[in-house]
Short mmCIF file of C-alpha atoms in Angstrom, two decimals:
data_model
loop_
_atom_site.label_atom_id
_atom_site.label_comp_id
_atom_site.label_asym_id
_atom_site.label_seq_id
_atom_site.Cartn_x
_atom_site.Cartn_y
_atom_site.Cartn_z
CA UNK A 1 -3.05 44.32 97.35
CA UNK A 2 -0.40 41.74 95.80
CA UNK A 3 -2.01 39.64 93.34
CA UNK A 4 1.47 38.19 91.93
CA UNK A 5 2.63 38.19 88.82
CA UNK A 6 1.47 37.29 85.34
CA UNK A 7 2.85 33.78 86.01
CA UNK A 8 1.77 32.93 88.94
CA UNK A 9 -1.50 33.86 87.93
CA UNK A 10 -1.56 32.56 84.36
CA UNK A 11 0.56 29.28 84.50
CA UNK A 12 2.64 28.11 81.64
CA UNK A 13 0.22 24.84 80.14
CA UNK A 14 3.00 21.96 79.28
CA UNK A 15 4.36 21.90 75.94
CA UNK A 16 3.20 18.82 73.75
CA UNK A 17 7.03 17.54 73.97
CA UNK A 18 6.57 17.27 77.55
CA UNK A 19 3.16 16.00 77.81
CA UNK A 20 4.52 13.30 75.41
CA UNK A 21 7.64 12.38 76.78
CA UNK A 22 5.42 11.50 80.20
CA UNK A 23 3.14 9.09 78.58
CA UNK A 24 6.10 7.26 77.18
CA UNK A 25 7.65 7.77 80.62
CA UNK A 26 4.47 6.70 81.82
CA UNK A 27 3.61 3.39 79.49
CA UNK A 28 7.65 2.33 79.90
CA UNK A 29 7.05 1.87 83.65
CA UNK A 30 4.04 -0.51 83.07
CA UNK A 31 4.81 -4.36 83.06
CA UNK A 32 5.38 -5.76 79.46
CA UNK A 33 2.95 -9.16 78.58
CA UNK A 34 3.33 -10.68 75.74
CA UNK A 35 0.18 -10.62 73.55
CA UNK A 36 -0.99 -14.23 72.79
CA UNK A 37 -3.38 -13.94 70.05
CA UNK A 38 -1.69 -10.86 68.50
CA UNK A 39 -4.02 -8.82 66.08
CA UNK A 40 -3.20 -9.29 62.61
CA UNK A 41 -3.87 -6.89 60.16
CA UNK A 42 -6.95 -7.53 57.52
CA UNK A 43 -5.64 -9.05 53.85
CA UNK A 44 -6.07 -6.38 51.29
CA UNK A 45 -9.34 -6.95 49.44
CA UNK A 46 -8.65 -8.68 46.09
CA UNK A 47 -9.48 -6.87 42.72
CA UNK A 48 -12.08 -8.64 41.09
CA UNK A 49 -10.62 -10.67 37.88
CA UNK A 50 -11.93 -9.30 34.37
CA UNK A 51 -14.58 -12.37 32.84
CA UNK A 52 -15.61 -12.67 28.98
CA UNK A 53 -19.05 -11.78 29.54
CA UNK A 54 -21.29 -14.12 27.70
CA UNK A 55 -22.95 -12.54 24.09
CA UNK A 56 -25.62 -13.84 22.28
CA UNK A 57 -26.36 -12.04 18.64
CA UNK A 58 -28.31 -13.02 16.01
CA UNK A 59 -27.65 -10.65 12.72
CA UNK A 60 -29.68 -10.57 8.66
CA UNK A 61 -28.86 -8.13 6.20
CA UNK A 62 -29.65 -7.47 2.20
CA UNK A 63 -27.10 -7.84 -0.04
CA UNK A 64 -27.15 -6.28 -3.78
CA UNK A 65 -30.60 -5.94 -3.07
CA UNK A 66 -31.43 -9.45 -4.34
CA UNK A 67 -30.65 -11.82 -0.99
CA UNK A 68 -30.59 -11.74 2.60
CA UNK A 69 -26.79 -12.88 4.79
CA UNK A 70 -28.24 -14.60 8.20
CA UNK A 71 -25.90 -15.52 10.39
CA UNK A 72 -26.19 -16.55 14.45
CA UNK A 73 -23.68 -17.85 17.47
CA UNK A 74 -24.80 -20.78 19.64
CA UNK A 75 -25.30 -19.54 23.09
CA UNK A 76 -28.66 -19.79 24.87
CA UNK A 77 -30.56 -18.58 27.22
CA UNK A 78 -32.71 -19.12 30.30
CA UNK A 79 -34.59 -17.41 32.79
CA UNK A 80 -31.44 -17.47 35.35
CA UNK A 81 -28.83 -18.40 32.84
CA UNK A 82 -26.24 -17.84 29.71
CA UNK A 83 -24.46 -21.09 27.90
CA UNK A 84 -23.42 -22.25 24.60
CA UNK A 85 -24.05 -26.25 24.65
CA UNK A 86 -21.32 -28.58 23.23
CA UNK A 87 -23.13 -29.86 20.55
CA UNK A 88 -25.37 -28.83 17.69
CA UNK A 89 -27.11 -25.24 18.54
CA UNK A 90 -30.28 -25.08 16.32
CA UNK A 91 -30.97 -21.14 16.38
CA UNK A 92 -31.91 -20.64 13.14
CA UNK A 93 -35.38 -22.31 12.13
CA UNK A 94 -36.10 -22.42 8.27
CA UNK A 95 -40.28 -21.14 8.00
CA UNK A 96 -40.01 -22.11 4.55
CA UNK A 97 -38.00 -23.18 1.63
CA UNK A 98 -36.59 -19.08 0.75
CA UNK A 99 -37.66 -17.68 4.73
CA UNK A 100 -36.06 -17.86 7.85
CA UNK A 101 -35.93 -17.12 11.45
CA UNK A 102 -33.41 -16.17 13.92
CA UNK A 103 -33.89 -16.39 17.61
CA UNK A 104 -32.43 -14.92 20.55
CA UNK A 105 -33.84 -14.71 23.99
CA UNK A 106 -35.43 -17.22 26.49
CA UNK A 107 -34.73 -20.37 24.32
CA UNK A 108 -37.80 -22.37 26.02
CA UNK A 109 -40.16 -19.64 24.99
CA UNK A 110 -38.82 -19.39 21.50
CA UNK A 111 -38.98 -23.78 21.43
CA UNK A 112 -42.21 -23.55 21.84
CA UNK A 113 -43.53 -20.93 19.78
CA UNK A 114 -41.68 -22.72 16.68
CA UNK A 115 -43.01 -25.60 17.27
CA UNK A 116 -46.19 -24.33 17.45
CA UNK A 117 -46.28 -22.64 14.52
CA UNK A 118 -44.54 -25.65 12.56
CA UNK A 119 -48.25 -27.30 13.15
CA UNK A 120 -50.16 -25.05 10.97
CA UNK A 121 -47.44 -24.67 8.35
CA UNK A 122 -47.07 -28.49 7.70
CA UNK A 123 -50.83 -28.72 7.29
CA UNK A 124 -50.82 -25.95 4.93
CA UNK A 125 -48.29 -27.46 2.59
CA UNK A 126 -49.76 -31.15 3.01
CA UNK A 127 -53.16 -29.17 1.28
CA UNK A 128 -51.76 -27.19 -0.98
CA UNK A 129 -47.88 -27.77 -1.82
CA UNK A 130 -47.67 -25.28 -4.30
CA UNK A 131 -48.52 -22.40 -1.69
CA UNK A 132 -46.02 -19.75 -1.03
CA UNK A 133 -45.37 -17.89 1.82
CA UNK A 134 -44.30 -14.28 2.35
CA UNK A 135 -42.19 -12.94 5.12
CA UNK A 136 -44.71 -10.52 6.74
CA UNK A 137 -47.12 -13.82 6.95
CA UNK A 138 -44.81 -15.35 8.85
CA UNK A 139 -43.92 -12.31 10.79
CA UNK A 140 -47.96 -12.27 11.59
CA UNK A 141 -47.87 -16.13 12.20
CA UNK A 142 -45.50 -15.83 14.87
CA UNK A 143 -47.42 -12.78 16.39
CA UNK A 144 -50.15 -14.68 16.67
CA UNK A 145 -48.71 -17.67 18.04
CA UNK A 146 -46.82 -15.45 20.62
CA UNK A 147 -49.94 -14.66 21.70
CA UNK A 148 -51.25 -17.62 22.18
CA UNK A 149 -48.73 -18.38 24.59
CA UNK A 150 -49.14 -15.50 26.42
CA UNK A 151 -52.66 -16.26 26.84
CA UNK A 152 -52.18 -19.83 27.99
CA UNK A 153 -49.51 -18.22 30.81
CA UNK A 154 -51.63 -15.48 31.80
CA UNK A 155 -54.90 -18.23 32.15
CA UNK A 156 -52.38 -20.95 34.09
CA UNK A 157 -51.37 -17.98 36.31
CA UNK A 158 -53.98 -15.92 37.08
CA UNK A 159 -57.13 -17.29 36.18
CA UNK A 160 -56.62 -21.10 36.99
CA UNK A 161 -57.13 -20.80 40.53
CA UNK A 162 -60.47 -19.84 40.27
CA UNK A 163 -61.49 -21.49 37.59
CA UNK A 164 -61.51 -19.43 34.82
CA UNK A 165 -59.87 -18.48 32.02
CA UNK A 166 -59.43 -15.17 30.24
CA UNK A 167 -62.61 -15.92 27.86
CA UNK A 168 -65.06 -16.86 30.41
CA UNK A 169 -63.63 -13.56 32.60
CA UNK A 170 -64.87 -11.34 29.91
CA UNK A 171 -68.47 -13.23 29.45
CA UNK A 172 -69.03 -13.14 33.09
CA UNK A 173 -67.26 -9.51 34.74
CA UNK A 174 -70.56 -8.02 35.07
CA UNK A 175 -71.22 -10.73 37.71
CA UNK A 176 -67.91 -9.75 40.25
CA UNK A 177 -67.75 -7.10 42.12
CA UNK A 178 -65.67 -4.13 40.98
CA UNK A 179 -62.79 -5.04 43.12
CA UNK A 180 -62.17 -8.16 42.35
CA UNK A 181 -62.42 -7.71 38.40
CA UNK A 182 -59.97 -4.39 38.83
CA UNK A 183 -57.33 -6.67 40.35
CA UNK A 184 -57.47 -9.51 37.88
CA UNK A 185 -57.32 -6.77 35.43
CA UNK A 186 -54.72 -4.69 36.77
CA UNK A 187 -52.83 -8.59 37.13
CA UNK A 188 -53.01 -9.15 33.24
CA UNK A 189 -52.01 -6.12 32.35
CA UNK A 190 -48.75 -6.29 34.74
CA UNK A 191 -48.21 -9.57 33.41
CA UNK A 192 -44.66 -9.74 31.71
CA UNK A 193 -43.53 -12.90 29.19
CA UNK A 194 -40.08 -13.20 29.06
CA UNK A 195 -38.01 -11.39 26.88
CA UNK A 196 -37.57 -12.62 22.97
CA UNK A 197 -36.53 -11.68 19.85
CA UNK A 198 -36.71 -12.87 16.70
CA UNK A 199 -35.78 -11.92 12.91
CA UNK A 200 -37.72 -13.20 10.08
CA UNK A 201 -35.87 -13.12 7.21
CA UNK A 202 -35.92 -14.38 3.43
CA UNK A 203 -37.57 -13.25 -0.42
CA UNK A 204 -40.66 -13.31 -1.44
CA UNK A 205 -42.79 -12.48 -4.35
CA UNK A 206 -45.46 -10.29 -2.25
CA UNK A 207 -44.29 -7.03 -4.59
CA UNK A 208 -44.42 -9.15 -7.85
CA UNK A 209 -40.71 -9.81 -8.38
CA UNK A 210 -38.19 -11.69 -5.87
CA UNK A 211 -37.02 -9.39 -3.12
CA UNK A 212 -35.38 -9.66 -0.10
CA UNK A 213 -37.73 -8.54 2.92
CA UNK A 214 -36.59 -8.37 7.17
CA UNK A 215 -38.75 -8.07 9.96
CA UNK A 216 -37.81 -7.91 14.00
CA UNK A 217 -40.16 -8.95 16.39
CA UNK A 218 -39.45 -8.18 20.33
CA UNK A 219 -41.43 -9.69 23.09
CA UNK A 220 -41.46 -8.90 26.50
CA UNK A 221 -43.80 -6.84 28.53
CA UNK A 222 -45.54 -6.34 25.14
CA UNK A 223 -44.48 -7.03 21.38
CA UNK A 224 -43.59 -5.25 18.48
CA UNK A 225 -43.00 -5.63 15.36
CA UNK A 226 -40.58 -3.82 12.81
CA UNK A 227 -40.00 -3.93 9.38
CA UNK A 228 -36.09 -3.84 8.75
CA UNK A 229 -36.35 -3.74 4.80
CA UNK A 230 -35.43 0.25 4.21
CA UNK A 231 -32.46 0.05 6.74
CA UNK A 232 -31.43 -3.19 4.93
CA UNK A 233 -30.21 -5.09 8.21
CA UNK A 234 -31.54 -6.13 11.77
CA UNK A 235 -29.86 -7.29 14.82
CA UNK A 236 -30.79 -9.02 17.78
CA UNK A 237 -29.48 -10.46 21.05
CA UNK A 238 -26.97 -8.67 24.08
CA UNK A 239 -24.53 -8.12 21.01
CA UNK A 240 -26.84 -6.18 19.10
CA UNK A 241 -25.63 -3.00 19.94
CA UNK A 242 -22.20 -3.78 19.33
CA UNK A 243 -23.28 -5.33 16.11
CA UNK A 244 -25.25 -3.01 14.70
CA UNK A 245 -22.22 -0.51 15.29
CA UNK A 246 -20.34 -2.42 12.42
CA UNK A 247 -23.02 -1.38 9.75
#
Protein backbone atom coordinates (compact mmCIF):
# COMPACT_ATOMS: atom_id res chain seq x y z
CA UNK A 1 0.00 0.00 0.00
CA UNK A 2 0.95 3.85 -0.64
CA UNK A 3 1.08 5.63 2.50
CA UNK A 4 2.82 8.86 0.87
CA UNK A 5 5.65 10.37 1.73
CA UNK A 6 7.36 11.69 4.84
CA UNK A 7 5.63 15.03 4.13
CA UNK A 8 2.53 14.32 3.50
CA UNK A 9 2.44 12.36 6.46
CA UNK A 10 4.47 14.54 8.83
CA UNK A 11 3.55 18.19 7.79
CA UNK A 12 5.96 21.02 8.04
CA UNK A 13 4.45 23.10 11.53
CA UNK A 14 4.76 27.04 10.46
CA UNK A 15 7.81 28.76 11.31
CA UNK A 16 7.43 31.47 14.15
CA UNK A 17 8.16 34.22 11.29
CA UNK A 18 5.12 33.12 9.67
CA UNK A 19 2.89 32.53 12.49
CA UNK A 20 3.89 36.15 13.38
CA UNK A 21 3.65 37.91 10.33
CA UNK A 22 -0.29 36.55 10.32
CA UNK A 23 -1.22 38.02 13.59
CA UNK A 24 0.11 41.34 12.45
CA UNK A 25 -1.61 40.55 9.15
CA UNK A 26 -4.35 39.60 11.21
CA UNK A 27 -4.62 42.69 13.95
CA UNK A 28 -3.83 45.29 10.76
CA UNK A 29 -7.16 44.22 9.19
CA UNK A 30 -9.15 45.00 12.43
CA UNK A 31 -10.80 48.56 12.67
CA UNK A 32 -8.55 51.12 14.58
CA UNK A 33 -10.60 53.11 17.76
CA UNK A 34 -9.07 55.44 19.41
CA UNK A 35 -8.66 54.63 23.14
CA UNK A 36 -10.40 57.33 25.29
CA UNK A 37 -9.14 56.86 28.68
CA UNK A 38 -5.72 55.56 27.56
CA UNK A 39 -3.78 53.56 30.34
CA UNK A 40 -1.06 55.41 31.77
CA UNK A 41 1.75 53.88 33.18
CA UNK A 42 2.18 53.82 37.26
CA UNK A 43 4.72 56.84 38.65
CA UNK A 44 7.85 55.23 39.87
CA UNK A 45 7.63 54.78 43.64
CA UNK A 46 9.56 57.59 45.39
CA UNK A 47 12.71 56.76 47.57
CA UNK A 48 11.99 57.55 50.95
CA UNK A 49 13.98 60.91 52.07
CA UNK A 50 16.81 60.27 54.81
CA UNK A 51 15.32 62.09 58.46
CA UNK A 52 17.68 63.08 61.54
CA UNK A 53 16.31 60.59 63.75
CA UNK A 54 15.60 62.09 67.08
CA UNK A 55 18.47 61.14 70.11
CA UNK A 56 18.11 61.57 73.55
CA UNK A 57 21.47 60.88 75.82
CA UNK A 58 22.17 61.62 79.07
CA UNK A 59 26.15 60.99 79.91
CA UNK A 60 28.45 61.26 83.82
CA UNK A 61 31.89 60.39 84.04
CA UNK A 62 34.94 60.73 86.80
CA UNK A 63 37.48 62.90 86.15
CA UNK A 64 41.10 62.76 87.98
CA UNK A 65 39.33 60.67 90.23
CA UNK A 66 38.17 63.61 92.39
CA UNK A 67 34.73 64.89 90.38
CA UNK A 68 32.08 63.72 88.26
CA UNK A 69 31.38 65.72 84.25
CA UNK A 70 27.32 65.42 83.83
CA UNK A 71 26.15 66.57 80.93
CA UNK A 72 22.43 66.02 79.07
CA UNK A 73 20.49 67.30 75.64
CA UNK A 74 16.89 68.54 75.93
CA UNK A 75 14.71 66.20 74.09
CA UNK A 76 11.87 64.31 75.78
CA UNK A 77 9.93 61.70 75.67
CA UNK A 78 6.45 60.19 75.73
CA UNK A 79 4.67 57.13 75.42
CA UNK A 80 3.98 57.82 71.48
CA UNK A 81 6.47 60.58 71.05
CA UNK A 82 10.18 62.28 70.67
CA UNK A 83 10.61 66.37 71.01
CA UNK A 84 12.95 68.84 72.33
CA UNK A 85 10.61 71.87 73.68
CA UNK A 86 11.61 75.50 72.85
CA UNK A 87 12.25 76.58 76.09
CA UNK A 88 14.04 75.59 79.28
CA UNK A 89 14.52 71.54 79.37
CA UNK A 90 15.00 70.66 83.11
CA UNK A 91 16.68 67.04 82.75
CA UNK A 92 19.01 67.21 85.24
CA UNK A 93 17.52 67.33 88.93
CA UNK A 94 20.09 68.30 91.72
CA UNK A 95 19.25 65.41 94.90
CA UNK A 96 21.49 67.42 96.88
CA UNK A 97 23.97 70.14 97.19
CA UNK A 98 27.30 67.65 95.68
CA UNK A 99 24.57 64.75 93.94
CA UNK A 100 22.75 64.66 90.93
CA UNK A 101 20.45 62.97 88.61
CA UNK A 102 20.09 62.56 84.99
CA UNK A 103 16.98 61.37 83.32
CA UNK A 104 16.10 59.89 80.15
CA UNK A 105 13.02 57.99 79.26
CA UNK A 106 9.20 58.56 79.64
CA UNK A 107 9.52 62.18 81.02
CA UNK A 108 5.97 61.91 82.92
CA UNK A 109 7.18 58.88 84.77
CA UNK A 110 10.50 60.38 85.65
CA UNK A 111 8.25 63.98 86.78
CA UNK A 112 6.75 62.18 89.05
CA UNK A 113 9.11 60.04 90.69
CA UNK A 114 11.30 63.35 91.39
CA UNK A 115 8.84 64.95 92.74
CA UNK A 116 8.06 62.38 94.88
CA UNK A 117 11.11 61.86 96.25
CA UNK A 118 11.77 65.77 96.66
CA UNK A 119 8.97 65.25 99.62
CA UNK A 120 10.99 63.19 101.88
CA UNK A 121 14.28 64.95 101.14
CA UNK A 122 12.97 68.49 102.06
CA UNK A 123 11.64 67.09 105.32
CA UNK A 124 14.85 65.54 106.05
CA UNK A 125 16.88 68.68 105.72
CA UNK A 126 14.08 70.95 107.45
CA UNK A 127 15.02 68.28 110.69
CA UNK A 128 18.32 67.99 110.44
CA UNK A 129 20.23 70.51 107.98
CA UNK A 130 23.47 69.32 108.69
CA UNK A 131 22.61 65.71 107.23
CA UNK A 132 24.48 64.45 104.29
CA UNK A 133 23.53 62.30 101.74
CA UNK A 134 25.40 59.62 99.80
CA UNK A 135 24.84 58.61 96.25
CA UNK A 136 23.83 54.93 96.79
CA UNK A 137 21.01 56.51 99.29
CA UNK A 138 19.72 58.24 96.72
CA UNK A 139 20.16 55.51 94.24
CA UNK A 140 17.94 53.38 96.97
CA UNK A 141 15.54 56.44 97.40
CA UNK A 142 14.63 56.43 93.94
CA UNK A 143 14.25 52.55 93.91
CA UNK A 144 11.97 52.79 96.33
CA UNK A 145 9.99 55.50 95.06
CA UNK A 146 9.93 53.71 91.60
CA UNK A 147 8.24 51.29 93.28
CA UNK A 148 5.84 53.00 94.69
CA UNK A 149 4.65 54.03 91.50
CA UNK A 150 4.56 50.87 90.14
CA UNK A 151 2.43 49.75 92.85
CA UNK A 152 -0.06 52.58 92.60
CA UNK A 153 -0.30 51.58 88.52
CA UNK A 154 -0.52 48.02 89.03
CA UNK A 155 -3.51 48.70 92.02
CA UNK A 156 -5.35 51.51 89.51
CA UNK A 157 -5.10 48.81 86.80
CA UNK A 158 -5.70 45.66 87.97
CA UNK A 159 -7.00 45.63 91.27
CA UNK A 160 -9.35 48.78 91.25
CA UNK A 161 -12.08 47.19 89.56
CA UNK A 162 -12.75 44.94 92.14
CA UNK A 163 -11.98 46.69 94.84
CA UNK A 164 -8.83 45.83 95.98
CA UNK A 165 -5.56 46.67 96.08
CA UNK A 166 -2.34 44.68 96.01
CA UNK A 167 -2.21 44.59 100.06
CA UNK A 168 -5.62 43.45 100.75
CA UNK A 169 -5.01 40.67 97.63
CA UNK A 170 -2.34 39.10 99.66
CA UNK A 171 -4.42 39.17 103.19
CA UNK A 172 -7.36 37.70 101.53
CA UNK A 173 -6.05 34.97 98.39
CA UNK A 174 -6.87 32.12 100.48
CA UNK A 175 -10.52 33.24 100.09
CA UNK A 176 -10.61 33.14 95.81
CA UNK A 177 -10.61 30.43 94.03
CA UNK A 178 -7.39 29.27 92.39
CA UNK A 179 -8.30 30.68 89.08
CA UNK A 180 -9.06 33.79 89.72
CA UNK A 181 -5.94 34.55 92.08
CA UNK A 182 -3.57 32.77 89.16
CA UNK A 183 -4.82 35.40 86.71
CA UNK A 184 -4.45 38.48 88.85
CA UNK A 185 -1.14 37.04 89.54
CA UNK A 186 -0.03 36.07 86.26
CA UNK A 187 -1.53 40.07 85.41
CA UNK A 188 1.06 41.68 87.90
CA UNK A 189 3.69 39.89 86.95
CA UNK A 190 3.11 40.78 83.04
CA UNK A 191 2.66 44.17 84.11
CA UNK A 192 5.31 46.48 82.30
CA UNK A 193 6.07 50.41 83.55
CA UNK A 194 7.42 52.28 80.96
CA UNK A 195 10.83 52.41 80.17
CA UNK A 196 13.35 54.86 82.33
CA UNK A 197 16.61 55.54 83.08
CA UNK A 198 18.33 57.43 85.29
CA UNK A 199 22.06 58.25 86.51
CA UNK A 200 22.77 59.32 89.94
CA UNK A 201 25.73 61.00 90.10
CA UNK A 202 27.93 63.21 92.57
CA UNK A 203 30.77 62.73 95.83
CA UNK A 204 30.25 61.68 98.88
CA UNK A 205 32.02 60.93 102.04
CA UNK A 206 30.45 57.23 102.46
CA UNK A 207 34.37 55.78 102.16
CA UNK A 208 35.71 58.51 104.59
CA UNK A 209 37.28 60.92 102.10
CA UNK A 210 35.44 62.86 99.09
CA UNK A 211 35.01 60.62 96.09
CA UNK A 212 33.24 60.64 93.13
CA UNK A 213 30.57 57.69 93.02
CA UNK A 214 27.90 56.74 89.65
CA UNK A 215 25.05 54.63 89.69
CA UNK A 216 22.46 53.65 86.60
CA UNK A 217 19.16 52.69 87.33
CA UNK A 218 16.86 51.14 84.35
CA UNK A 219 13.18 50.61 84.66
CA UNK A 220 10.98 48.88 82.56
CA UNK A 221 9.55 45.46 82.80
CA UNK A 222 11.67 45.30 86.00
CA UNK A 223 14.60 47.54 87.47
CA UNK A 224 18.07 47.38 88.04
CA UNK A 225 20.47 48.95 89.43
CA UNK A 226 24.32 49.35 88.58
CA UNK A 227 27.10 50.79 90.10
CA UNK A 228 29.21 52.70 87.35
CA UNK A 229 32.16 53.74 89.79
CA UNK A 230 35.01 51.03 88.52
CA UNK A 231 34.19 51.76 84.78
CA UNK A 232 34.33 55.50 85.71
CA UNK A 233 31.37 56.61 83.29
CA UNK A 234 27.59 55.75 82.53
CA UNK A 235 25.37 56.52 79.71
CA UNK A 236 21.87 56.61 79.14
CA UNK A 237 19.19 57.38 76.56
CA UNK A 238 18.83 56.10 72.44
CA UNK A 239 22.42 57.71 72.15
CA UNK A 240 23.92 55.64 74.63
CA UNK A 241 25.39 53.29 72.50
CA UNK A 242 26.85 55.70 70.31
CA UNK A 243 28.07 57.50 73.34
CA UNK A 244 29.52 55.12 75.20
CA UNK A 245 31.58 54.24 71.91
CA UNK A 246 33.55 57.59 72.49
CA UNK A 247 35.02 56.33 75.90
Amino acid sequence: PNYGTYRQCYPEKPRQNQVFSAANEFRSNLPQKRLENPRQLPAPYPKPQKKDLDMTVCIAAIYNNGGVVAVSDKMLSTTDATFEPDGDCKKIFRLFKTIHALNAGHVGLQAEIMQSMAIPLISIHNQNPQKEFTVVELADLYVEHYNQAKRQRINNSIFAQYNLDLDLFLARQKEFADIFTRDLMDQVARFQMPETATIIAGVDKSAGVLEPHIYCIKGGYDISVECCDAVGYATIGSGARLAEAQF
